[in-house]
mmCIF file of C-alpha atoms and ligand atoms in Angstrom:
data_model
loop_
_atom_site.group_PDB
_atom_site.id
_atom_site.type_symbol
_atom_site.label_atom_id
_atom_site.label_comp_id
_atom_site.label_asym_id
_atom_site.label_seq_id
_atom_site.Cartn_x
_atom_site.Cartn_y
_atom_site.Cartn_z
ATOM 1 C CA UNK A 1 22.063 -26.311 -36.796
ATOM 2 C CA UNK A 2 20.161 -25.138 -33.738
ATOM 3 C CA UNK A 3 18.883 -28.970 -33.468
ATOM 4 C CA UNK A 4 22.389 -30.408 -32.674
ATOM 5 C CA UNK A 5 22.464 -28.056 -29.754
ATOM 6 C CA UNK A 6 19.642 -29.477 -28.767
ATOM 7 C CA UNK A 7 20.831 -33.233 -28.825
ATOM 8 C CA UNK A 8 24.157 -31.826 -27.397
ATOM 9 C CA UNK A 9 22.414 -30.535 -24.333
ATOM 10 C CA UNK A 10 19.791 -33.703 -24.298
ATOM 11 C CA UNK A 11 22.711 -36.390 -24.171
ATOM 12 C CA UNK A 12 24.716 -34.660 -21.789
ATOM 13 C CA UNK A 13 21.096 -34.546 -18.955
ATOM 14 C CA UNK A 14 20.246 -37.928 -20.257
ATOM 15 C CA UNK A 15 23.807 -39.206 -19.317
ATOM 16 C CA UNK A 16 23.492 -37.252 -15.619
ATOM 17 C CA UNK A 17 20.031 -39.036 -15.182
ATOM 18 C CA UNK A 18 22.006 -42.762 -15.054
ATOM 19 C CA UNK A 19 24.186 -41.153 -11.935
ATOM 20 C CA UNK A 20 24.165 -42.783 -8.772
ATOM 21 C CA UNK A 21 21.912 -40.253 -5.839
ATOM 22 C CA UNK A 22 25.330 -38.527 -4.492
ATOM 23 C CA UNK A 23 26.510 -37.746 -7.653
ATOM 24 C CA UNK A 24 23.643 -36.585 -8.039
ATOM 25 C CA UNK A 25 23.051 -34.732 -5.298
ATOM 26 C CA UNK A 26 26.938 -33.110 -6.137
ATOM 27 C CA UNK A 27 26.138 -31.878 -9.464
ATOM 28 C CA UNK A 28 22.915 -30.527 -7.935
ATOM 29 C CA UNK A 29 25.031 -28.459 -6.283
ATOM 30 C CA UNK A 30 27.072 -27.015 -9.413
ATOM 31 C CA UNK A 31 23.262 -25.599 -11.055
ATOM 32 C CA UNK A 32 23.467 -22.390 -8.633
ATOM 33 C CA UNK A 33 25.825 -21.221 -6.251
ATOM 34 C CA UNK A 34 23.049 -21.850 -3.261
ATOM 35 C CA UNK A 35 22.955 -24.815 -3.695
ATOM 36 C CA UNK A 36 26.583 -25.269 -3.846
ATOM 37 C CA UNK A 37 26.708 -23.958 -0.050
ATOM 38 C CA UNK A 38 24.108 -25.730 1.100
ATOM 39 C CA UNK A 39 26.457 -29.031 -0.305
ATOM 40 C CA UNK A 40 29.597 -27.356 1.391
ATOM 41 C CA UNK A 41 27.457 -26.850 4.894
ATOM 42 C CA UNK A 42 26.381 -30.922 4.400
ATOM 43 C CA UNK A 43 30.213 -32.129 3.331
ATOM 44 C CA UNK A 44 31.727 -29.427 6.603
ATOM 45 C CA UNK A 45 28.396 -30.860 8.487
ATOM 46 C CA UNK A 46 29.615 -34.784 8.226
ATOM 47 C CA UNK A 47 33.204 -34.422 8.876
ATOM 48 C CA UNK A 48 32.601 -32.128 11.729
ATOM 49 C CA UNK A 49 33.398 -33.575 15.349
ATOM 50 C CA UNK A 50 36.091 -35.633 13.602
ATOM 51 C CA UNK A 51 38.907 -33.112 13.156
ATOM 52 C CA UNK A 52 38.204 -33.668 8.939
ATOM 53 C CA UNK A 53 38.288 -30.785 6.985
ATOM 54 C CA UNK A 54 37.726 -30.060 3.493
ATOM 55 C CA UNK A 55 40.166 -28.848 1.314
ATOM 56 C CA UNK A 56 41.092 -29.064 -3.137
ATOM 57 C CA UNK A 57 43.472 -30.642 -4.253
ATOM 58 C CA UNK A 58 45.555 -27.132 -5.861
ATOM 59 C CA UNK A 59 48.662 -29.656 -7.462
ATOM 60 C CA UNK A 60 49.957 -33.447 -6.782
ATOM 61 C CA UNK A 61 53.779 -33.787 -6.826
ATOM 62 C CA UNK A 62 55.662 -37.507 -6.690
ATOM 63 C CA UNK A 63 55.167 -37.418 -2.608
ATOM 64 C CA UNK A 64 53.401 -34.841 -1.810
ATOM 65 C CA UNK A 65 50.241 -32.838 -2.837
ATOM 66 C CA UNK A 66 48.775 -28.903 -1.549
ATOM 67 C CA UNK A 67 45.130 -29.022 -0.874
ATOM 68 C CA UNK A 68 44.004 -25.559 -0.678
ATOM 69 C CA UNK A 69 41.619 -24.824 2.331
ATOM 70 C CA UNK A 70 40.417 -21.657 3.320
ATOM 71 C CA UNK A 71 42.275 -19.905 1.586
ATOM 72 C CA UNK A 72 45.674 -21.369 2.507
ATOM 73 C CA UNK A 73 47.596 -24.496 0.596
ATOM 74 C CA UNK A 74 48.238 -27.592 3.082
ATOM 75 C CA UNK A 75 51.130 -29.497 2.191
ATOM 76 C CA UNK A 76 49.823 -32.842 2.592
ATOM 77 C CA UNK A 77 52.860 -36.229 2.295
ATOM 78 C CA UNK A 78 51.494 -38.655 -0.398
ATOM 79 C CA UNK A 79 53.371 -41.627 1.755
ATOM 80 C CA UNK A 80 52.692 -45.268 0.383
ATOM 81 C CA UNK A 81 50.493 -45.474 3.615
ATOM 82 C CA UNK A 82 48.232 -42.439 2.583
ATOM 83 C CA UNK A 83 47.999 -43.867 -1.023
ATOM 84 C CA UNK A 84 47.360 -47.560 -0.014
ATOM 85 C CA UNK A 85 44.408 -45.780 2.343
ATOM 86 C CA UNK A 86 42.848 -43.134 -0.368
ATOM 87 C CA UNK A 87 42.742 -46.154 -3.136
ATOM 88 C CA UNK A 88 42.960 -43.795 -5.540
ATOM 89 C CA UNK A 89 45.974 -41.157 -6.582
ATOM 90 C CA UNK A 90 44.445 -37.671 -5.847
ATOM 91 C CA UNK A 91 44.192 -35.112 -8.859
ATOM 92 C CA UNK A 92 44.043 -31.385 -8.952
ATOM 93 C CA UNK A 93 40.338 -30.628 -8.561
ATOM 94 C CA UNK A 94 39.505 -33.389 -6.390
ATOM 95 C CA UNK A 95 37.872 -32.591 -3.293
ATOM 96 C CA UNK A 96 39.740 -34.571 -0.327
ATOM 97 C CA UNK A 97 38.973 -34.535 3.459
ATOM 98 C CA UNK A 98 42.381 -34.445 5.199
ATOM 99 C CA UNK A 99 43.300 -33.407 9.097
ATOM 100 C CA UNK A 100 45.358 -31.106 10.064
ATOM 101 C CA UNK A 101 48.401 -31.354 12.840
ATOM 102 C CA UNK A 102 49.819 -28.331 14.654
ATOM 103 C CA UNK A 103 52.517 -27.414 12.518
ATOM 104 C CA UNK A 104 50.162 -26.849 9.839
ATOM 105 C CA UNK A 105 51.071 -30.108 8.193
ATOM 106 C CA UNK A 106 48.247 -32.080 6.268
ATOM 107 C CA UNK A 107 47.001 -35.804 6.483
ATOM 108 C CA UNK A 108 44.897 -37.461 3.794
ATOM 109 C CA UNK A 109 41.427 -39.193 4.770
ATOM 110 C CA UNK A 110 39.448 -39.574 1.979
ATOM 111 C CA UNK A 111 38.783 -38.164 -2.201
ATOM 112 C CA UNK A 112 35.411 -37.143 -2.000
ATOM 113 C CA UNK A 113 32.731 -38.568 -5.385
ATOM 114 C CA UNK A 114 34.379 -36.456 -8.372
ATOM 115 C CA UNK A 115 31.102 -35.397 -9.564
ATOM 116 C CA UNK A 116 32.949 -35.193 -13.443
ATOM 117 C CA UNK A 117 36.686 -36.311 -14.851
ATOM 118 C CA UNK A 118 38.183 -35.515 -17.846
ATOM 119 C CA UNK A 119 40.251 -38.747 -18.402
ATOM 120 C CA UNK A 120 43.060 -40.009 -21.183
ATOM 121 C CA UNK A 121 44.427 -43.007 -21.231
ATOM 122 C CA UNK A 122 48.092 -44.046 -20.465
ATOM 123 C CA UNK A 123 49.555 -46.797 -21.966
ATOM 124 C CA UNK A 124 52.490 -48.425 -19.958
ATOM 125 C CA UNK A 125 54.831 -51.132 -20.427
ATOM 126 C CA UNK A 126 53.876 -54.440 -18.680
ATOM 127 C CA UNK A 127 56.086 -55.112 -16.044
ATOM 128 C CA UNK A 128 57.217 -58.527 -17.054
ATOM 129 C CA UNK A 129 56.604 -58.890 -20.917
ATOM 130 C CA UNK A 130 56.428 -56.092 -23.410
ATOM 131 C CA UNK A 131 52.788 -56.045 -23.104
ATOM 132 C CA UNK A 132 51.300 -52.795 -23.332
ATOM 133 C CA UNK A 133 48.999 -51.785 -20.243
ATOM 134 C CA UNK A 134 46.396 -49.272 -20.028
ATOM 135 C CA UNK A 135 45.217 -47.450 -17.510
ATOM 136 C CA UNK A 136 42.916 -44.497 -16.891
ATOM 137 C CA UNK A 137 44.762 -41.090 -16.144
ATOM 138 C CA UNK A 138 42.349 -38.604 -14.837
ATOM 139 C CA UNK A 139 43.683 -34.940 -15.891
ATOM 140 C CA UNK A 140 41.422 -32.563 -13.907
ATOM 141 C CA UNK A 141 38.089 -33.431 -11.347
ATOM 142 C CA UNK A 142 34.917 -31.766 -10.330
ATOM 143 C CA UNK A 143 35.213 -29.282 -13.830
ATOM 144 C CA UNK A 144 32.511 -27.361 -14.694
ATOM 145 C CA UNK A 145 34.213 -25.988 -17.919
ATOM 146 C CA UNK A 146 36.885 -27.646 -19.780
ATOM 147 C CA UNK A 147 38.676 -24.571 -21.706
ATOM 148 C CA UNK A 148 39.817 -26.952 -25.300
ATOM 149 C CA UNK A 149 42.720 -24.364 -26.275
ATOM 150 C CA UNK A 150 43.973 -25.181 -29.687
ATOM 151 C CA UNK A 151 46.710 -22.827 -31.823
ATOM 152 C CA UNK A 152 46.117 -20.457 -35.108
ATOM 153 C CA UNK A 153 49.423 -21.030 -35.420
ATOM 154 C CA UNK A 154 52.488 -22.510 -34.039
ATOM 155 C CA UNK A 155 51.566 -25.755 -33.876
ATOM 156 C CA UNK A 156 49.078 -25.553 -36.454
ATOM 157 C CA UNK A 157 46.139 -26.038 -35.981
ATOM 158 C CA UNK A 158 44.480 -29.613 -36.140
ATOM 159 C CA UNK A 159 40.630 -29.875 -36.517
ATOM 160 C CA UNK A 160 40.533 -33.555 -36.224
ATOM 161 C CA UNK A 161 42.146 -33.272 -32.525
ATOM 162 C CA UNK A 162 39.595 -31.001 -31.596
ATOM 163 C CA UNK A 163 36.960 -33.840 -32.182
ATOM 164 C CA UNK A 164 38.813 -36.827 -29.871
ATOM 165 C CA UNK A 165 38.812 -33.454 -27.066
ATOM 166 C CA UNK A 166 34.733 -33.593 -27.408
ATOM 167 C CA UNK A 167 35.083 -36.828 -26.946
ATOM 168 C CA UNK A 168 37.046 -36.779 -23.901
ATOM 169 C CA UNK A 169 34.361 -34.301 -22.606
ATOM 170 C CA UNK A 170 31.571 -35.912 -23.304
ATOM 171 C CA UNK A 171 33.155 -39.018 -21.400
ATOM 172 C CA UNK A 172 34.016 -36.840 -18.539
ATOM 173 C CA UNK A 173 30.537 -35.198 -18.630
ATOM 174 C CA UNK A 174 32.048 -31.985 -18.851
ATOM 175 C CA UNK A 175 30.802 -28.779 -21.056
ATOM 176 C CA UNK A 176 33.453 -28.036 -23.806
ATOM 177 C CA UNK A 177 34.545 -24.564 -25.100
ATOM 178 C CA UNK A 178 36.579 -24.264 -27.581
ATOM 179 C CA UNK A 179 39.625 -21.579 -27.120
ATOM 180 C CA UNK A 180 41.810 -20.343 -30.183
ATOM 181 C CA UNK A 181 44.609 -19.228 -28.939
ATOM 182 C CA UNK A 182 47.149 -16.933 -30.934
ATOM 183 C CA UNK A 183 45.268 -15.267 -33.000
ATOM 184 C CA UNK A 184 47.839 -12.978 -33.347
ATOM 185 C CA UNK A 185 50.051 -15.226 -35.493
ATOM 186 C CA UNK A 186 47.380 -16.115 -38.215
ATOM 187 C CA UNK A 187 46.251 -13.683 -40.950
ATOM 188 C CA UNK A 188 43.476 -16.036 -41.547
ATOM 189 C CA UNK A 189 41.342 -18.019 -38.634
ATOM 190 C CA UNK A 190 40.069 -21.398 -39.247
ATOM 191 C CA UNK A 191 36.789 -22.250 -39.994
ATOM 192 C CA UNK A 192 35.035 -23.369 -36.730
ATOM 193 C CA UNK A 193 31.227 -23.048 -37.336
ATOM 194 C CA UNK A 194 31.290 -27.429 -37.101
ATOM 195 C CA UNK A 195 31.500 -26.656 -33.667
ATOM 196 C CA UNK A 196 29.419 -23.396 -33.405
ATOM 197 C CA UNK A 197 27.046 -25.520 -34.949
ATOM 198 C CA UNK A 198 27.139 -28.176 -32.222
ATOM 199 C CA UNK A 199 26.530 -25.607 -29.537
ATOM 200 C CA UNK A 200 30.079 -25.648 -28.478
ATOM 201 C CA UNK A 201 31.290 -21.935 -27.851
ATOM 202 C CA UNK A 202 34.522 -20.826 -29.410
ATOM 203 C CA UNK A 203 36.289 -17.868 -28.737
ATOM 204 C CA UNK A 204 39.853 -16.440 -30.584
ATOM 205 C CA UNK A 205 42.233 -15.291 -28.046
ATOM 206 C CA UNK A 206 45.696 -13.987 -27.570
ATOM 207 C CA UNK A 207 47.503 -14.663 -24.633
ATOM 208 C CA UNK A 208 50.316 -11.943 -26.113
ATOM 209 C CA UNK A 209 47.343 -9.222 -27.344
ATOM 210 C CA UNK A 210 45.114 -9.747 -24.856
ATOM 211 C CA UNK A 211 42.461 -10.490 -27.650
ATOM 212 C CA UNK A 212 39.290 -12.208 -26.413
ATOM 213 C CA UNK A 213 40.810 -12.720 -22.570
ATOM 214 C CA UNK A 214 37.228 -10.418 -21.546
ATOM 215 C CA UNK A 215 34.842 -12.932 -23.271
ATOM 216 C CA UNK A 216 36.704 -15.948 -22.094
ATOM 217 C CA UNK A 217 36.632 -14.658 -18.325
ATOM 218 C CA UNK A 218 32.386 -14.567 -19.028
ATOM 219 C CA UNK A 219 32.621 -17.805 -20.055
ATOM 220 C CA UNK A 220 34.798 -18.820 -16.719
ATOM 221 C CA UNK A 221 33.006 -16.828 -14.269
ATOM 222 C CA UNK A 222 32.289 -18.859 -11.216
ATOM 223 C CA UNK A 223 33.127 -22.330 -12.329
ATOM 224 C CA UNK A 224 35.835 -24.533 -11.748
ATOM 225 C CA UNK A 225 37.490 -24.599 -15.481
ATOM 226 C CA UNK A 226 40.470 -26.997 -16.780
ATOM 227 C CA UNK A 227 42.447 -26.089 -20.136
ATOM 228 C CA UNK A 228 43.493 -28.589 -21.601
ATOM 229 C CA UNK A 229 45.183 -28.952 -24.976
ATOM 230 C CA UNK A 230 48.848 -29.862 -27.104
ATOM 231 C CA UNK A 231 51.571 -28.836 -25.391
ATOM 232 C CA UNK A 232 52.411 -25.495 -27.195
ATOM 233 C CA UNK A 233 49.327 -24.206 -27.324
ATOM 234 C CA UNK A 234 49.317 -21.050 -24.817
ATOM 235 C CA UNK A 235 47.400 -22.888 -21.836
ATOM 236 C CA UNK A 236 49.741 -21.614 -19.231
ATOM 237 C CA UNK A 237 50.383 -17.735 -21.118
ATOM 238 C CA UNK A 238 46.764 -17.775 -20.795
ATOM 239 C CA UNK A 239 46.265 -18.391 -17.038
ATOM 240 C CA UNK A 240 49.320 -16.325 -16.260
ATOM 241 C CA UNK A 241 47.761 -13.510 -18.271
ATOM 242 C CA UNK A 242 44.069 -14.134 -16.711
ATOM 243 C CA UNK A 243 45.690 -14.126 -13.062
ATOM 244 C CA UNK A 244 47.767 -11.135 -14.196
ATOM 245 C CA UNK A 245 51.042 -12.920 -12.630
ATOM 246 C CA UNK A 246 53.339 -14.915 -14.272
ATOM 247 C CA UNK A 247 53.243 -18.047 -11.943
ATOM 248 C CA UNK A 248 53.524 -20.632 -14.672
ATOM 249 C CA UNK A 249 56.708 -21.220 -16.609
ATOM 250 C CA UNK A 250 55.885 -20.600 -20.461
ATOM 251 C CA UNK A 251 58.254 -21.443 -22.715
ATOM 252 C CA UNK A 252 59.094 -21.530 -26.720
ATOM 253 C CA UNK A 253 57.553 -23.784 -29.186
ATOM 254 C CA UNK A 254 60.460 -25.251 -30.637
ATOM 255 C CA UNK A 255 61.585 -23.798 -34.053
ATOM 256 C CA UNK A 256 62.788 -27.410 -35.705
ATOM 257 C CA UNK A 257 59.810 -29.105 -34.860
ATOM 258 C CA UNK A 258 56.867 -26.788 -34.637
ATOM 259 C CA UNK A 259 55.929 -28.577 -31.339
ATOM 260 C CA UNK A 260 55.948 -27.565 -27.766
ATOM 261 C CA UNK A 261 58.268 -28.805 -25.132
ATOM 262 C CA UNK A 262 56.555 -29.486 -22.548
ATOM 263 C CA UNK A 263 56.851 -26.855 -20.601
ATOM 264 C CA UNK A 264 54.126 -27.553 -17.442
ATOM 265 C CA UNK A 265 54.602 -31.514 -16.274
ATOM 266 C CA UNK A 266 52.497 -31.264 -13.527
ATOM 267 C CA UNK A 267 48.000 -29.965 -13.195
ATOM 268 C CA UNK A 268 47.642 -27.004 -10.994
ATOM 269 C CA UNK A 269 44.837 -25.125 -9.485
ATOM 270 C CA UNK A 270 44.467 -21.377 -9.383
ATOM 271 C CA UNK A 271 41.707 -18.996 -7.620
ATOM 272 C CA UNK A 272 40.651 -16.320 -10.062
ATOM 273 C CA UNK A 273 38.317 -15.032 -7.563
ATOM 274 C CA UNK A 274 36.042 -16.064 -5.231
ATOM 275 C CA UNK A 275 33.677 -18.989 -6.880
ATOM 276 C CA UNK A 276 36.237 -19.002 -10.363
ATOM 277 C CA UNK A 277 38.785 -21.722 -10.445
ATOM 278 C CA UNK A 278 40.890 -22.691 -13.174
ATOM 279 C CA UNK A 279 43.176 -26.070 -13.471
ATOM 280 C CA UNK A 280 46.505 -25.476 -16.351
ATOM 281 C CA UNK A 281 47.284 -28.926 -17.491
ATOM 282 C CA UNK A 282 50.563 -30.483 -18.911
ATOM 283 C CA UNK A 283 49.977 -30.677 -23.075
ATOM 284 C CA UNK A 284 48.749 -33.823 -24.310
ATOM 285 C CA UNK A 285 51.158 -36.150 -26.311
ATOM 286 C CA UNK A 286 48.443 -38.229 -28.102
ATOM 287 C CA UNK A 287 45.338 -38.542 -26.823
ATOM 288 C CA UNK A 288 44.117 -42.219 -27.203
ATOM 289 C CA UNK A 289 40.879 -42.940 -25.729
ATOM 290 C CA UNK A 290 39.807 -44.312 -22.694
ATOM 291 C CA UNK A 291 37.168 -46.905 -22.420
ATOM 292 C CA UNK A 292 35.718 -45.468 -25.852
ATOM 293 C CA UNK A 293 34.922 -48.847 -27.146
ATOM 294 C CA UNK A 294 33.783 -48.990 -31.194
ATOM 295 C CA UNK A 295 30.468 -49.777 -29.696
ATOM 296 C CA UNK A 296 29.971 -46.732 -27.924
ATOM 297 C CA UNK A 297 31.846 -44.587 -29.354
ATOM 298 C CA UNK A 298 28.505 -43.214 -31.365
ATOM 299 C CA UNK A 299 27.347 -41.847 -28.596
ATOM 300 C CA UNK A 300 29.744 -39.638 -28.208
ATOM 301 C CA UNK A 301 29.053 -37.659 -31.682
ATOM 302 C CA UNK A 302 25.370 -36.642 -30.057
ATOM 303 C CA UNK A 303 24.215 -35.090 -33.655
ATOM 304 C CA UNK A 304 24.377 -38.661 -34.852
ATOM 305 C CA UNK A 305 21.573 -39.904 -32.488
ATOM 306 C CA UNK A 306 19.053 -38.311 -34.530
ATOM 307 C CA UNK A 307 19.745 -39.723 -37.982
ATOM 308 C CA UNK A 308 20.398 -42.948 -36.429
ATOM 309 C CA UNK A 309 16.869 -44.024 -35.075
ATOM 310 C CA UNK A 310 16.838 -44.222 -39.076
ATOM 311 C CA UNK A 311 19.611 -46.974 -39.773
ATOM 312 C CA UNK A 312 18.316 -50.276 -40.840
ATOM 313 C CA UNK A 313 20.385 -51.964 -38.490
ATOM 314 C CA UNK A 314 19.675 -51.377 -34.442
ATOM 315 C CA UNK A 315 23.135 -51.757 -33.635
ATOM 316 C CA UNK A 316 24.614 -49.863 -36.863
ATOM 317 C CA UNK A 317 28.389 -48.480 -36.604
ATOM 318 C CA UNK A 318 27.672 -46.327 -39.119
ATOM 319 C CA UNK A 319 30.502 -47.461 -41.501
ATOM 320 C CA UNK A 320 29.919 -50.127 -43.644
ATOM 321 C CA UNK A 321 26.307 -51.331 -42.845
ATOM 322 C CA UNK A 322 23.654 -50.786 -45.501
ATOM 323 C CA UNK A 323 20.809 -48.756 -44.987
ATOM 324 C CA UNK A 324 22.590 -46.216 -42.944
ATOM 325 C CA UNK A 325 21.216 -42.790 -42.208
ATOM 326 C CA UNK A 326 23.754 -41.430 -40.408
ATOM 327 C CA UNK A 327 26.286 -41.899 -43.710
ATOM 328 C CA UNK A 328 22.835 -40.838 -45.782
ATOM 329 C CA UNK A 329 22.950 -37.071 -43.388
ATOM 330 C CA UNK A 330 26.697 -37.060 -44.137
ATOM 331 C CA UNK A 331 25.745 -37.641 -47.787
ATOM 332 C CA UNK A 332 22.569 -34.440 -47.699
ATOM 333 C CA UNK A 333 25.068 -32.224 -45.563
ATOM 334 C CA UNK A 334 23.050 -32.688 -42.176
ATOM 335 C CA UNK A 335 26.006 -34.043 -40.679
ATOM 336 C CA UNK A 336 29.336 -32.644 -41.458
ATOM 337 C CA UNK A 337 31.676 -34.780 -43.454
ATOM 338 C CA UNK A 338 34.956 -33.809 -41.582
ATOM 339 C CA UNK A 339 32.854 -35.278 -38.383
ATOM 340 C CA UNK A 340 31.823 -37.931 -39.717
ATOM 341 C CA UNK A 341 35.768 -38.756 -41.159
ATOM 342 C CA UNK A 342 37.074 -38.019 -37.063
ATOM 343 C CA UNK A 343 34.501 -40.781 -36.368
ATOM 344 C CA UNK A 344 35.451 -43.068 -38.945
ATOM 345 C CA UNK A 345 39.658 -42.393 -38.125
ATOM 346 C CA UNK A 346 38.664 -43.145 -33.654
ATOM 347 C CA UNK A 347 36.523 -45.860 -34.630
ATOM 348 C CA UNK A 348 39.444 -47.467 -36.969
ATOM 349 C CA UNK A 349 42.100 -47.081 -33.779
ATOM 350 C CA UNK A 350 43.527 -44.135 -35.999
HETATM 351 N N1 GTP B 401 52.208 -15.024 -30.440
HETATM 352 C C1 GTP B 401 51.671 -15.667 -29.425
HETATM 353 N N2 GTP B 401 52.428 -16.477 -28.657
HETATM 354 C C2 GTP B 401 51.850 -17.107 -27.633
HETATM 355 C C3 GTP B 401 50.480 -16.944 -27.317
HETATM 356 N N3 GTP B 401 50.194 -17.720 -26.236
HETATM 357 C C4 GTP B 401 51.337 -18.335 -25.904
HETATM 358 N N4 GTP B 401 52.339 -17.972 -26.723
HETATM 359 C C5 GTP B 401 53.738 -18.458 -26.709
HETATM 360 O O1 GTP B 401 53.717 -19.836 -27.014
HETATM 361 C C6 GTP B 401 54.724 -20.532 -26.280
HETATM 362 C C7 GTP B 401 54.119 -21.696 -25.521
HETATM 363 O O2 GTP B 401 53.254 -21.199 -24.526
HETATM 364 P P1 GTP B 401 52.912 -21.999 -23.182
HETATM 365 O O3 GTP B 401 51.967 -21.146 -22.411
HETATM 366 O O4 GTP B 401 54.135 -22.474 -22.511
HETATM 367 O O5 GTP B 401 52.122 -23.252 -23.805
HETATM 368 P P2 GTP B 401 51.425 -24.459 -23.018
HETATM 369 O O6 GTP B 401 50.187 -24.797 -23.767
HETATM 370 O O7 GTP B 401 51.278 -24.143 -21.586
HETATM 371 O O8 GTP B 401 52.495 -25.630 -23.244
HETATM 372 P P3 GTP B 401 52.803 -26.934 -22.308
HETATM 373 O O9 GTP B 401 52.981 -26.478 -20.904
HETATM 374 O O10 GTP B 401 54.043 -27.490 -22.905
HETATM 375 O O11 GTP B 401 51.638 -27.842 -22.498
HETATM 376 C C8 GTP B 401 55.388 -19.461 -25.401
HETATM 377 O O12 GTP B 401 56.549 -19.012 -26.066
HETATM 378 C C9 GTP B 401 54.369 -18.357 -25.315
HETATM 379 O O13 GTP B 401 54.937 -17.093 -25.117
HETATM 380 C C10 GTP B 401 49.692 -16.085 -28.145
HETATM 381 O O14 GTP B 401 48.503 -15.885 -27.975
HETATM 382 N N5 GTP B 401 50.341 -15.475 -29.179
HETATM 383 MG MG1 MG B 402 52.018 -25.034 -19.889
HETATM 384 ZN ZN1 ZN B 403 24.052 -46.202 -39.329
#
């Protein structure tokens, strides 16, 4: 198994290599925490002399977003005029240059190059017809970590969303680990050596016991982390618990459904301590796919690459084709079937 980790780790520096130089030169800066001054003293460096400042984006409202700088949020107005200017809508994590007026009040510049996303898509309703739009809705930017937190129990919990989650990782270029969270509520734990097995850590928590908090705050330790995850799921009981506050409103899984409800609508960033971020996230609805086409989508399970230099076909999906390797691994037990079947379900539009 130790050669998946291998092509885990191989696709995610191969993907890095096609960045442009200051991307490049950003996510030089997240290897050691050196070199993520020395990027800082560049950034404060250019937008010195100009009044700029650099701030994070801590939480976007409707018209208005906090950028935390120097310890302090800045409550900056997102006016049509700032928007129109910043071409983009800022999201918690982004790293903004903004000025700042006597009064303490905030004006937007610029989003600086995320250096990673972690993206879904939104569909919306066409304006005129009832043709469905998409559009790319970036969750969290500039994550080091993103914190997958899935339930034991209440919602249940589903393997095959954990798969479309390394997916949207793998997109975003952003490590995975895998969280299970109420482990309190489920005399038996799922099986989760598939993703052991791709070099994905996974840890069993509690946000109510406690359980596993220790480990997961190794695993967070100076990086800027997102949890994301189904709404239900314990991502804000967790950050409340790891900040030892209750800042975010938690609240019930709903006893006639099973599901949550939806509890956080808006991202948020919270300092843990100094260098250890973490972003809690509103729970995912569904999570279609952004920009996954069929063609690519391959790429994205990285302990197919292997097998496939095998297919007979160059440009093999790896579902109907003959001479397929890929389904031949499946077929030996190289490559787990219940991967394989996620594959097969994204790939149909499932
Ligand atoms: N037993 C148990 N309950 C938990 C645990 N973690 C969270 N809960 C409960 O689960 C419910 C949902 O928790 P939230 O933290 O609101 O879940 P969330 O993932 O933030 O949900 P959204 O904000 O809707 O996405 C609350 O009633 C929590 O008290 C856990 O580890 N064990
Ligand atoms: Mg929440
Ligand atoms: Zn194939």
């Amino acid at each position: 198994m130790d050669e998946h980790r291998v092509v885990w780790e191989a696709r995610q520096w191969q993907k890095r290599t096609d960045r442009t130089e200051s991307e490049q030169a950003y996510e030089g800066s997240r290897s050691s925490k050196e070199a993520r001054r020395a990027a800082r003293r560049a950034t404060k460096a250019a937008t010195e002399g100009t009044g700029e400042r650099e701030g994070i984006v801590a939480e976007v409202r409707r018209a208005r977003c906090l950028v935390l700088h120097e310890g302090q949020y800045v409550d900056c107005p997102l006016d049509p005029h700032t928007l129109r200017l910043l071409t983009d809508v800022p999201v918690a994590g982004d790293r903004v240059a903004f000025d700042l007026d006597d009064i303490g009040q905030g004006t937007l510049h610029r989003i600086l190059p995320r250096a990673t996303k972690l993206v879904r898509m939104r569909t919306q309703r066409g304006s005129s017809s009832r043709q469905q739009q998409q559009e790319e809705q970036v969750l969290a930017a500039n994550v080091d970590l993103a914190v997958i937190v899935a339930s034991a129990a209440m919602p249940p919990f589903h393997p095959r969303l954990v798969d479309r989650y390394l997916i949207m990782c793998q997109y975003g270029e952003v490590a995975p680990l895998l969280c299970l969270n109420k482990c309190d509520l489920a005399e038996e734990q799922p099986d989760l050596s598939i993703y052991e097995g791709l070099g994905v850590p996974v840890l069993y928590t509690s946000a109510t016991t406690g359980e596993g908090l220790e480990e997961l705050r190794v695993h967070l330790q100076g990086k800027f982390s997102v949890l994301t995850g189904h709404s239900g799921v314990g991502k804000s009981s967790l950050v409340n618990r790891l900040l030892e506050q209750e800042i975010l409103q938690v609240a019930e899984v709903s006893a006639a459904t099973g599901r949550g409800r939806h509890t956080t609508t808006v991202s948020s960033l919270h300092k843990l301590d100094e260098g250890t971020y973490l972003i809690d996230t509103p729970g995912i609805r569904s999570l279609a796919l952004w920009e996954v086409d069929s063609y690519s989508l391959r790429f994205y399970f990285p302990e197919f690459e292997e097998p496939s230099l095998n297919c007979k076909f160059r440009n093999c999906l790896h579902a109907s084709e003959p001479g397929c390797a890929v389904k031949e691994a499946v077929r030996l037990g190289d490559i787990p079937f219940e991967r394989y079947e996620s594959y097969l379900r994204v790939l149909s539009g499932e």
